[in-house]
Amino acid sequence: MLHHDHLANFARQALLEALTTADKRPAHSRVWQLHAAEIRRLGLIRFDPRYVCEACNNCDGRGKDRHYKGRSTPIYPASFSMTPDELHAVRIAADWDEVAPAIWEAAREDHCRRREAISRWAADLAASV
């Protein structure tokens, strides 16, 4: 399966919201196609898309699923994706419930910084079109 950083999804949604606020929503598809590569060039995503096995890819979704093992809240937001190396580490670990939250805690601050930068990028881009 092709695994990608869901910050790209977050960026597309942030751009849509910024364009909608600026009353430029119809331009979304065109603007996204012209500028989507910028999020990679600016270092706003953690990794390039890469093929991983289905079991590894499924490991990522557990942390976003608020119903997994009876949880009432997700471990991390939908915009967070483990890198392929992190997915592999979680998959071979004896206890997913210990390793995955530790990976999120180590990445949390960086993830929040990237989300803030993406939001600024989207707002600036929407203002310029």
Tab-separated table of N, CA, C and O in Angstrom:
chain	number	residue	atom	x	y	z
A	1	MET	N	0.847	-1.183	0.000
A	1	MET	CA	0.000	0.000	0.000
A	1	MET	C	0.891	1.244	0.000
A	1	MET	O	1.938	1.247	0.629
A	2	LEU	N	0.400	2.280	-0.665
A	2	LEU	CA	1.144	3.538	-0.670
A	2	LEU	C	0.786	4.312	0.592
A	2	LEU	O	-0.366	4.681	0.809
A	3	HIS	N	1.785	4.543	1.428
A	3	HIS	CA	1.595	5.253	2.696
A	3	HIS	C	2.111	6.679	2.513
A	3	HIS	O	3.188	6.892	1.970
A	4	HIS	N	1.302	7.649	2.936
A	4	HIS	CA	1.698	9.048	2.789
A	4	HIS	C	1.504	9.793	4.113
A	4	HIS	O	0.789	9.341	4.998
A	5	ASP	N	2.156	10.935	4.200
A	5	ASP	CA	2.029	11.782	5.386
A	5	ASP	C	0.694	12.518	5.315
A	5	ASP	O	0.439	13.272	4.370
A	6	HIS	N	-0.142	12.312	6.291
A	6	HIS	CA	-1.467	12.934	6.288
A	6	HIS	C	-1.431	14.433	6.545
A	6	HIS	O	-2.464	15.093	6.483
A	7	LEU	N	-0.244	14.978	6.776
A	7	LEU	CA	-0.137	16.436	6.792
A	7	LEU	C	-0.450	17.003	5.406
A	7	LEU	O	-0.901	18.148	5.302
A	8	ALA	N	-0.255	16.213	4.360
A	8	ALA	CA	-0.638	16.661	3.018
A	8	ALA	C	-2.160	16.834	2.944
A	8	ALA	O	-2.657	17.813	2.372
A	9	ASN	N	-2.904	15.909	3.535
A	9	ASN	CA	-4.368	16.035	3.582
A	9	ASN	C	-4.757	17.276	4.391
A	9	ASN	O	-5.672	18.008	4.029
A	10	PHE	N	-4.058	17.471	5.508
A	10	PHE	CA	-4.311	18.638	6.347
A	10	PHE	C	-4.045	19.918	5.554
A	10	PHE	O	-4.820	20.882	5.638
A	11	ALA	N	-2.977	19.937	4.764
A	11	ALA	CA	-2.641	21.118	3.967
A	11	ALA	C	-3.722	21.415	2.937
A	11	ALA	O	-4.113	22.571	2.754
A	12	ARG	N	-4.208	20.372	2.290
A	12	ARG	CA	-5.262	20.591	1.289
A	12	ARG	C	-6.521	21.150	1.946
A	12	ARG	O	-7.158	22.070	1.421
A	13	GLN	N	-6.880	20.619	3.096
A	13	GLN	CA	-8.060	21.119	3.816
A	13	GLN	C	-7.837	22.544	4.313
A	13	GLN	O	-8.735	23.384	4.247
A	14	ALA	N	-6.636	22.822	4.813
A	14	ALA	CA	-6.324	24.182	5.285
A	14	ALA	C	-6.423	25.182	4.139
A	14	ALA	O	-6.933	26.298	4.323
A	15	LEU	N	-5.945	24.789	2.962
A	15	LEU	CA	-6.047	25.675	1.803
A	15	LEU	C	-7.503	25.890	1.416
A	15	LEU	O	-7.919	27.021	1.133
A	16	LEU	N	-8.296	24.837	1.432
A	16	LEU	CA	-9.717	24.966	1.110
A	16	LEU	C	-10.399	25.930	2.086
A	16	LEU	O	-11.152	26.817	1.667
A	17	GLU	N	-10.117	25.786	3.371
A	17	GLU	CA	-10.727	26.673	4.374
A	17	GLU	C	-10.262	28.109	4.188
A	17	GLU	O	-11.066	29.045	4.296
A	18	ALA	N	-8.968	28.310	3.897
A	18	ALA	CA	-8.456	29.668	3.702
A	18	ALA	C	-9.066	30.314	2.460
A	18	ALA	O	-9.423	31.499	2.478
A	19	LEU	N	-9.203	29.547	1.390
A	19	LEU	CA	-9.817	30.090	0.175
A	19	LEU	C	-11.297	30.382	0.381
A	19	LEU	O	-11.821	31.366	-0.135
A	20	THR	N	-11.967	29.520	1.145
A	20	THR	CA	-13.385	29.739	1.432
A	20	THR	C	-13.558	31.028	2.238
A	20	THR	O	-14.433	31.847	1.942
A	21	THR	N	-12.709	31.230	3.230
A	21	THR	CA	-12.755	32.444	4.051
A	21	THR	C	-12.517	33.684	3.188
A	21	THR	O	-13.134	34.719	3.403
A	22	ALA	N	-11.633	33.549	2.207
A	22	ALA	CA	-11.320	34.676	1.319
A	22	ALA	C	-12.299	34.777	0.147
A	22	ALA	O	-12.071	35.550	-0.783
A	23	ASP	N	-13.376	33.987	0.187
A	23	ASP	CA	-14.391	33.963	-0.863
A	23	ASP	C	-13.794	33.597	-2.224
A	23	ASP	O	-14.165	34.149	-3.261
A	24	LYS	N	-12.832	32.647	-2.185
A	24	LYS	CA	-12.169	32.197	-3.408
A	24	LYS	C	-12.248	30.673	-3.543
A	24	LYS	O	-11.415	30.063	-4.195
A	25	ARG	N	-13.237	30.063	-2.935
A	25	ARG	CA	-13.365	28.604	-2.932
A	25	ARG	C	-13.314	27.966	-4.324
A	25	ARG	O	-12.690	26.915	-4.490
A	26	PRO	N	-13.937	28.561	-5.341
A	26	PRO	CA	-13.896	27.917	-6.665
A	26	PRO	C	-12.474	27.709	-7.198
A	26	PRO	O	-12.248	26.860	-8.046
A	27	ALA	N	-11.511	28.455	-6.709
A	27	ALA	CA	-10.130	28.345	-7.190
A	27	ALA	C	-9.373	27.184	-6.536
A	27	ALA	O	-8.234	26.910	-6.917
A	28	HIS	N	-9.989	26.491	-5.586
A	28	HIS	CA	-9.268	25.498	-4.783
A	28	HIS	C	-8.512	24.460	-5.607
A	28	HIS	O	-7.313	24.260	-5.423
A	29	SER	N	-9.190	23.760	-6.496
A	29	SER	CA	-8.532	22.688	-7.259
A	29	SER	C	-7.356	23.210	-8.064
A	29	SER	O	-6.274	22.613	-8.070
A	30	ARG	N	-7.536	24.326	-8.736
A	30	ARG	CA	-6.460	24.904	-9.545
A	30	ARG	C	-5.288	25.334	-8.666
A	30	ARG	O	-4.131	25.005	-8.942
A	31	VAL	N	-5.576	26.022	-7.580
A	31	VAL	CA	-4.516	26.503	-6.692
A	31	VAL	C	-3.786	25.325	-6.047
A	31	VAL	O	-2.556	25.317	-5.967
A	32	TRP	N	-4.528	24.312	-5.614
A	32	TRP	CA	-3.891	23.137	-5.003
A	32	TRP	C	-2.964	22.459	-6.004
A	32	TRP	O	-1.828	22.121	-5.682
A	33	GLN	N	-3.424	22.267	-7.232
A	33	GLN	CA	-2.590	21.601	-8.234
A	33	GLN	C	-1.320	22.393	-8.534
A	33	GLN	O	-0.261	21.805	-8.747
A	34	LEU	N	-1.417	23.694	-8.519
A	34	LEU	CA	-0.254	24.534	-8.805
A	34	LEU	C	0.724	24.616	-7.644
A	34	LEU	O	1.925	24.831	-7.859
A	35	HIS	N	0.240	24.467	-6.418
A	35	HIS	CA	1.076	24.750	-5.253
A	35	HIS	C	1.285	23.582	-4.287
A	35	HIS	O	2.021	23.724	-3.311
A	36	ALA	N	0.677	22.437	-4.526
A	36	ALA	CA	0.782	21.315	-3.582
A	36	ALA	C	2.226	20.884	-3.341
A	36	ALA	O	2.595	20.529	-2.219
A	37	ALA	N	3.053	20.937	-4.359
A	37	ALA	CA	4.446	20.501	-4.203
A	37	ALA	C	5.226	21.396	-3.238
A	37	ALA	O	6.253	20.974	-2.701
A	38	GLU	N	4.726	22.591	-2.993
A	38	GLU	CA	5.417	23.498	-2.080
A	38	GLU	C	5.498	22.936	-0.667
A	38	GLU	O	6.476	23.199	0.034
A	39	ILE	N	4.493	22.185	-0.246
A	39	ILE	CA	4.535	21.673	1.128
A	39	ILE	C	5.714	20.724	1.326
A	39	ILE	O	6.299	20.679	2.397
A	40	ARG	N	6.082	20.003	0.274
A	40	ARG	CA	7.274	19.140	0.343
A	40	ARG	C	8.541	19.981	0.291
A	40	ARG	O	9.461	19.807	1.062
A	41	ARG	N	8.587	20.913	-0.664
A	41	ARG	CA	9.769	21.766	-0.839
A	41	ARG	C	10.062	22.586	0.421
A	41	ARG	O	11.211	22.778	0.792
A	42	LEU	N	9.014	23.016	1.103
A	42	LEU	CA	9.164	23.813	2.328
A	42	LEU	C	9.429	22.954	3.568
A	42	LEU	O	9.592	23.495	4.660
A	43	GLY	N	9.442	21.649	3.394
A	43	GLY	CA	9.712	20.752	4.530
A	43	GLY	C	8.556	20.643	5.502
A	43	GLY	O	8.766	20.387	6.689
A	44	LEU	N	7.335	20.806	5.005
A	44	LEU	CA	6.172	20.781	5.892
A	44	LEU	C	5.595	19.388	6.101
A	44	LEU	O	4.727	19.210	6.952
A	45	ILE	N	6.057	18.421	5.332
A	45	ILE	CA	5.657	17.034	5.568
A	45	ILE	C	6.888	16.255	6.012
A	45	ILE	O	8.018	16.624	5.711
A	46	ARG	N	6.654	15.179	6.770
A	46	ARG	CA	7.755	14.427	7.372
A	46	ARG	C	8.427	13.451	6.422
A	46	ARG	O	9.595	13.123	6.602
A	47	PHE	N	7.698	12.945	5.439
A	47	PHE	CA	8.281	11.925	4.559
A	47	PHE	C	7.532	11.877	3.237
A	47	PHE	O	6.378	12.285	3.150
A	48	ASP	N	8.218	11.385	2.226
A	48	ASP	CA	7.604	11.187	0.913
A	48	ASP	C	6.771	9.910	0.939
A	48	ASP	O	7.073	8.983	1.710
A	49	PRO	N	5.759	9.817	0.093
A	49	PRO	CA	4.975	8.576	0.025
A	49	PRO	C	5.879	7.374	-0.272
A	49	PRO	O	6.850	7.482	-1.017
A	50	ARG	N	5.544	6.264	0.367
A	50	ARG	CA	6.336	5.049	0.184
A	50	ARG	C	5.443	3.832	0.331
A	50	ARG	O	4.505	3.850	1.130
A	51	TYR	N	5.752	2.803	-0.416
A	51	TYR	CA	4.976	1.572	-0.302
A	51	TYR	C	5.372	0.829	0.964
A	51	TYR	O	6.552	0.692	1.266
A	52	VAL	N	4.353	0.390	1.711
A	52	VAL	CA	4.547	-0.413	2.916
A	52	VAL	C	3.546	-1.568	2.855
A	52	VAL	O	2.565	-1.521	2.102
A	53	CYS	N	3.773	-2.563	3.666
A	53	CYS	CA	2.826	-3.679	3.693
A	53	CYS	C	1.518	-3.215	4.350
A	53	CYS	O	1.487	-2.226	5.088
A	54	GLU	N	0.464	-3.946	4.069
A	54	GLU	CA	-0.850	-3.575	4.604
A	54	GLU	C	-0.865	-3.587	6.130
A	54	GLU	O	-1.463	-2.716	6.759
A	55	ALA	N	-0.195	-4.566	6.737
A	55	ALA	CA	-0.166	-4.644	8.201
A	55	ALA	C	0.500	-3.408	8.802
A	55	ALA	O	0.024	-2.873	9.813
A	56	CYS	N	1.585	-2.947	8.186
A	56	CYS	CA	2.249	-1.735	8.685
A	56	CYS	C	1.342	-0.518	8.512
A	56	CYS	O	1.214	0.313	9.416
A	57	ASN	N	0.725	-0.402	7.354
A	57	ASN	CA	-0.160	0.731	7.106
A	57	ASN	C	-1.313	0.765	8.111
A	57	ASN	O	-1.700	1.825	8.599
A	58	ASN	N	-1.841	-0.388	8.450
A	58	ASN	CA	-2.947	-0.456	9.414
A	58	ASN	C	-2.529	-0.049	10.813
A	58	ASN	O	-3.357	0.414	11.603
A	59	CYS	N	-1.254	-0.208	11.141
A	59	CYS	CA	-0.771	0.192	12.468
A	59	CYS	C	-0.985	1.685	12.711
A	59	CYS	O	-1.239	2.108	13.832
A	60	ASP	N	-0.864	2.471	11.653
A	60	ASP	CA	-1.012	3.922	11.780
A	60	ASP	C	-2.433	4.311	12.152
A	60	ASP	O	-2.649	5.201	12.965
A	61	GLY	N	-3.406	3.634	11.565
A	61	GLY	CA	-4.800	3.979	11.802
A	61	GLY	C	-5.272	3.727	13.223
A	61	GLY	O	-6.188	4.394	13.704
A	62	ARG	N	-4.665	2.790	13.905
A	62	ARG	CA	-5.097	2.483	15.282
A	62	ARG	C	-5.005	3.695	16.202
A	62	ARG	O	-5.849	3.895	17.058
A	63	GLY	N	-3.980	4.484	16.035
A	63	GLY	CA	-3.799	5.652	16.900
A	63	GLY	C	-4.799	6.756	16.632
A	63	GLY	O	-5.044	7.605	17.479
A	64	LYS	N	-5.384	6.749	15.437
A	64	LYS	CA	-6.373	7.763	15.061
A	64	LYS	C	-7.792	7.322	15.378
A	64	LYS	O	-8.711	8.126	15.358
A	65	ASP	N	-7.948	6.034	15.667
A	65	ASP	CA	-9.266	5.440	15.904
A	65	ASP	C	-9.639	5.555	17.376
A	65	ASP	O	-9.073	4.886	18.225
A	66	ARG	N	-10.609	6.396	17.673
A	66	ARG	CA	-10.986	6.594	19.074
A	66	ARG	C	-11.718	5.390	19.653
A	66	ARG	O	-11.907	5.318	20.865
A	67	HIS	N	-12.089	4.439	18.825
A	67	HIS	CA	-12.790	3.246	19.315
A	67	HIS	C	-11.874	2.035	19.475
A	67	HIS	O	-12.308	1.009	19.977
A	68	TYR	N	-10.615	2.143	19.048
A	68	TYR	CA	-9.703	1.004	19.131
A	68	TYR	C	-9.488	0.607	20.588
A	68	TYR	O	-9.132	1.425	21.425
A	69	LYS	N	-9.746	-0.640	20.879
A	69	LYS	CA	-9.599	-1.204	22.225
A	69	LYS	C	-10.387	-0.411	23.273
A	69	LYS	O	-9.934	-0.226	24.399
A	70	GLY	N	-11.551	0.091	22.893
A	70	GLY	CA	-12.426	0.758	23.853
A	70	GLY	C	-12.027	2.166	24.247
A	70	GLY	O	-12.584	2.725	25.191
A	71	ARG	N	-11.069	2.757	23.542
A	71	ARG	CA	-10.682	4.137	23.879
A	71	ARG	C	-11.830	5.084	23.580
A	71	ARG	O	-12.690	4.803	22.752
A	72	SER	N	-11.835	6.223	24.233
A	72	SER	CA	-12.841	7.240	23.940
A	72	SER	C	-12.240	8.409	23.158
A	72	SER	O	-12.972	9.251	22.645
A	73	THR	N	-10.918	8.473	23.075
A	73	THR	CA	-10.240	9.516	22.311
A	73	THR	C	-9.081	8.885	21.537
A	73	THR	O	-8.514	7.882	21.977
A	74	PRO	N	-8.716	9.480	20.404
A	74	PRO	CA	-7.570	8.952	19.659
A	74	PRO	C	-6.261	9.272	20.383
A	74	PRO	O	-6.210	10.187	21.208
A	75	ILE	N	-5.226	8.522	20.073
A	75	ILE	CA	-3.902	8.791	20.643
A	75	ILE	C	-3.296	10.013	19.977
A	75	ILE	O	-2.656	10.836	20.632
A	76	TYR	N	-3.490	10.122	18.663
A	76	TYR	CA	-2.950	11.259	17.929
A	76	TYR	C	-3.952	11.683	16.850
A	76	TYR	O	-4.860	10.938	16.507
A	77	PRO	N	-3.784	12.919	16.336
A	77	PRO	CA	-4.764	13.454	15.374
A	77	PRO	C	-4.664	12.785	14.007
A	77	PRO	O	-3.636	12.193	13.651
A	78	ALA	N	-5.711	12.914	13.233
A	78	ALA	CA	-5.766	12.336	11.888
A	78	ALA	C	-4.681	12.908	10.984
A	78	ALA	O	-4.275	12.259	10.021
A	79	SER	N	-4.176	14.073	11.278
A	79	SER	CA	-3.135	14.688	10.451
A	79	SER	C	-1.756	14.102	10.707
A	79	SER	O	-0.813	14.371	9.957
A	80	PHE	N	-1.608	13.285	11.736
A	80	PHE	CA	-0.314	12.669	12.039
A	80	PHE	C	-0.207	11.318	11.356
A	80	PHE	O	-1.140	10.525	11.366
A	81	SER	N	0.945	11.076	10.762
A	81	SER	CA	1.249	9.766	10.192
A	81	SER	C	2.635	9.351	10.646
A	81	SER	O	3.568	10.154	10.638
A	82	MET	N	2.756	8.108	11.025
A	82	MET	CA	4.072	7.572	11.344
A	82	MET	C	4.859	7.412	10.056
A	82	MET	O	4.287	7.116	9.004
A	83	THR	N	6.158	7.598	10.145
A	83	THR	CA	7.023	7.349	8.996
A	83	THR	C	7.044	5.845	8.729
A	83	THR	O	6.709	5.045	9.624
A	84	PRO	N	7.444	5.426	7.542
A	84	PRO	CA	7.543	3.986	7.299
A	84	PRO	C	8.434	3.257	8.308
A	84	PRO	O	8.106	2.150	8.738
A	85	ASP	N	9.528	3.877	8.721
A	85	ASP	CA	10.393	3.246	9.722
A	85	ASP	C	9.683	3.127	11.077
A	85	ASP	O	9.826	2.117	11.775
A	86	GLU	N	8.943	4.148	11.450
A	86	GLU	CA	8.171	4.084	12.705
A	86	GLU	C	7.099	3.005	12.623
A	86	GLU	O	6.868	2.275	13.598
A	87	LEU	N	6.448	2.908	11.473
A	87	LEU	CA	5.431	1.858	11.288
A	87	LEU	C	6.036	0.472	11.463
A	87	LEU	O	5.451	-0.394	12.113
A	88	HIS	N	7.200	0.285	10.898
A	88	HIS	CA	7.867	-1.010	11.033
A	88	HIS	C	8.195	-1.295	12.497
A	88	HIS	O	7.962	-2.403	12.992
A	89	ALA	N	8.689	-0.302	13.201
A	89	ALA	CA	9.023	-0.475	14.616
A	89	ALA	C	7.788	-0.840	15.436
A	89	ALA	O	7.844	-1.702	16.318
A	90	VAL	N	6.673	-0.209	15.141
A	90	VAL	CA	5.427	-0.488	15.860
A	90	VAL	C	4.934	-1.900	15.534
A	90	VAL	O	4.490	-2.632	16.410
A	91	ARG	N	5.038	-2.262	14.264
A	91	ARG	CA	4.525	-3.567	13.846
A	91	ARG	C	5.287	-4.719	14.487
A	91	ARG	O	4.691	-5.726	14.863
A	92	ILE	N	6.600	-4.588	14.648
A	92	ILE	CA	7.382	-5.684	15.221
A	92	ILE	C	7.458	-5.613	16.747
A	92	ILE	O	7.952	-6.537	17.381
A	93	ALA	N	6.954	-4.542	17.327
A	93	ALA	CA	6.996	-4.384	18.786
A	93	ALA	C	6.073	-5.387	19.464
A	93	ALA	O	5.041	-5.777	18.912
A	94	ALA	N	6.442	-5.758	20.657
A	94	ALA	CA	5.616	-6.683	21.432
A	94	ALA	C	4.308	-6.029	21.863
A	94	ALA	O	3.284	-6.699	21.985
A	95	ASP	N	4.324	-4.724	22.082
A	95	ASP	CA	3.127	-4.044	22.582
A	95	ASP	C	2.901	-2.726	21.846
A	95	ASP	O	3.531	-1.713	22.152
A	96	TRP	N	1.993	-2.743	20.868
A	96	TRP	CA	1.672	-1.553	20.101
A	96	TRP	C	1.269	-0.410	21.024
A	96	TRP	O	1.644	0.736	20.808
A	97	ASP	N	0.510	-0.710	22.064
A	97	ASP	CA	-0.023	0.323	22.954
A	97	ASP	C	1.051	1.054	23.756
A	97	ASP	O	0.771	2.101	24.339
A	98	GLU	N	2.240	0.527	23.805
A	98	GLU	CA	3.346	1.239	24.454
A	98	GLU	C	4.182	2.008	23.436
A	98	GLU	O	4.574	3.147	23.682
A	99	VAL	N	4.447	1.378	22.298
A	99	VAL	CA	5.357	1.964	21.321
A	99	VAL	C	4.714	3.125	20.556
A	99	VAL	O	5.327	4.182	20.391
A	100	ALA	N	3.496	2.947	20.080
A	100	ALA	CA	2.851	3.988	19.276
A	100	ALA	C	2.679	5.309	20.041
A	100	ALA	O	3.014	6.372	19.501
A	101	PRO	N	2.187	5.284	21.277
A	101	PRO	CA	2.091	6.557	21.998
A	101	PRO	C	3.453	7.224	22.227
A	101	PRO	O	3.562	8.452	22.197
A	102	ALA	N	4.492	6.418	22.409
A	102	ALA	CA	5.836	6.981	22.591
A	102	ALA	C	6.310	7.671	21.308
A	102	ALA	O	6.939	8.741	21.367
A	103	ILE	N	6.009	7.070	20.168
A	103	ILE	CA	6.363	7.691	18.886
A	103	ILE	C	5.628	9.018	18.740
A	103	ILE	O	6.210	10.028	18.347
A	104	TRP	N	4.336	9.028	19.070
A	104	TRP	CA	3.563	10.270	18.978
A	104	TRP	C	4.123	11.331	19.915
A	104	TRP	O	4.294	12.485	19.525
A	105	GLU	N	4.437	10.972	21.132
A	105	GLU	CA	4.963	11.962	22.086
A	105	GLU	C	6.278	12.559	21.589
A	105	GLU	O	6.523	13.750	21.755
A	106	ALA	N	7.114	11.739	20.983
A	106	ALA	CA	8.385	12.230	20.452
A	106	ALA	C	8.172	13.167	19.255
A	106	ALA	O	8.981	14.062	19.019
A	107	ALA	N	7.098	12.970	18.523
A	107	ALA	CA	6.838	13.751	17.309
A	107	ALA	C	5.856	14.899	17.523
A	107	ALA	O	5.700	15.743	16.635
A	108	ARG	N	5.185	14.948	18.668
A	108	ARG	CA	4.084	15.896	18.887
A	108	ARG	C	4.469	17.352	18.632
A	108	ARG	O	3.786	18.065	17.898
A	109	GLU	N	5.532	17.817	19.227
A	109	GLU	CA	5.915	19.226	19.094
A	109	GLU	C	6.215	19.578	17.638
A	109	GLU	O	5.767	20.607	17.128
A	110	ASP	N	6.967	18.711	16.960
A	110	ASP	CA	7.283	18.935	15.555
A	110	ASP	C	6.010	18.935	14.712
A	110	ASP	O	5.847	19.767	13.811
A	111	HIS	N	5.109	18.012	15.006
A	111	HIS	CA	3.850	17.932	14.257
A	111	HIS	C	3.038	19.222	14.421
A	111	HIS	O	2.521	19.773	13.430
A	112	CYS	N	2.945	19.705	15.631
A	112	CYS	CA	2.195	20.950	15.876
A	112	CYS	C	2.848	22.128	15.153
A	112	CYS	O	2.146	22.972	14.577
A	113	ARG	N	4.175	22.171	15.145
A	113	ARG	CA	4.885	23.234	14.439
A	113	ARG	C	4.586	23.165	12.933
A	113	ARG	O	4.323	24.184	12.291
A	114	ARG	N	4.582	21.962	12.378
A	114	ARG	CA	4.300	21.802	10.954
A	114	ARG	C	2.858	22.209	10.632
A	114	ARG	O	2.596	22.848	9.612
A	115	ARG	N	1.912	21.835	11.500
A	115	ARG	CA	0.516	22.228	11.270
A	115	ARG	C	0.365	23.745	11.276
A	115	ARG	O	-0.344	24.308	10.441
A	116	GLU	N	1.019	24.412	12.210
A	116	GLU	CA	0.951	25.880	12.263
A	116	GLU	C	1.548	26.492	11.003
A	116	GLU	O	0.996	27.441	10.435
A	117	ALA	N	2.676	25.949	10.554
A	117	ALA	CA	3.315	26.463	9.335
A	117	ALA	C	2.432	26.225	8.112
A	117	ALA	O	2.338	27.087	7.229
A	118	ILE	N	1.790	25.083	8.055
A	118	ILE	CA	0.874	24.791	6.944
A	118	ILE	C	-0.299	25.761	6.957
A	118	ILE	O	-0.709	26.270	5.910
A	119	SER	N	-0.841	26.041	8.118
A	119	SER	CA	-1.959	26.990	8.211
A	119	SER	C	-1.540	28.370	7.730
A	119	SER	O	-2.303	29.044	7.012
A	120	ARG	N	-0.340	28.796	8.097
A	120	ARG	CA	0.166	30.096	7.616
A	120	ARG	C	0.369	30.070	6.101
A	120	ARG	O	0.024	31.028	5.400
A	121	TRP	N	0.947	28.967	5.593
A	121	TRP	CA	1.159	28.817	4.154
A	121	TRP	C	-0.180	28.933	3.419
A	121	TRP	O	-0.284	29.653	2.421
A	122	ALA	N	-1.200	28.242	3.908
A	122	ALA	CA	-2.508	28.269	3.261
A	122	ALA	C	-3.113	29.671	3.287
A	122	ALA	O	-3.660	30.133	2.281
A	123	ALA	N	-3.019	30.336	4.422
A	123	ALA	CA	-3.591	31.686	4.532
A	123	ALA	C	-2.862	32.660	3.608
A	123	ALA	O	-3.495	33.472	2.908
A	124	ASP	N	-1.528	32.578	3.570
A	124	ASP	CA	-0.746	33.458	2.694
A	124	ASP	C	-1.053	33.181	1.229
A	124	ASP	O	-1.201	34.111	0.424
A	125	LEU	N	-1.169	31.915	0.878
A	125	LEU	CA	-1.462	31.548	-0.500
A	125	LEU	C	-2.857	32.032	-0.907
A	125	LEU	O	-3.044	32.596	-1.983
A	126	ALA	N	-3.825	31.836	-0.023
A	126	ALA	CA	-5.187	32.286	-0.321
A	126	ALA	C	-5.247	33.792	-0.505
A	126	ALA	O	-5.991	34.300	-1.357
A	127	ALA	N	-4.471	34.514	0.272
A	127	ALA	CA	-4.449	35.969	0.155
A	127	ALA	C	-3.797	36.443	-1.140
A	127	ALA	O	-4.090	37.543	-1.636
A	128	SER	N	-2.938	35.597	-1.714
A	128	SER	CA	-2.184	36.019	-2.906
A	128	SER	C	-2.850	35.659	-4.234
A	128	SER	O	-2.404	36.113	-5.278
A	129	VAL	N	-3.906	34.843	-4.197
A	129	VAL	CA	-4.554	34.453	-5.469
A	129	VAL	C	-5.765	35.321	-5.763
A	129	VAL	O	-6.329	35.939	-4.924
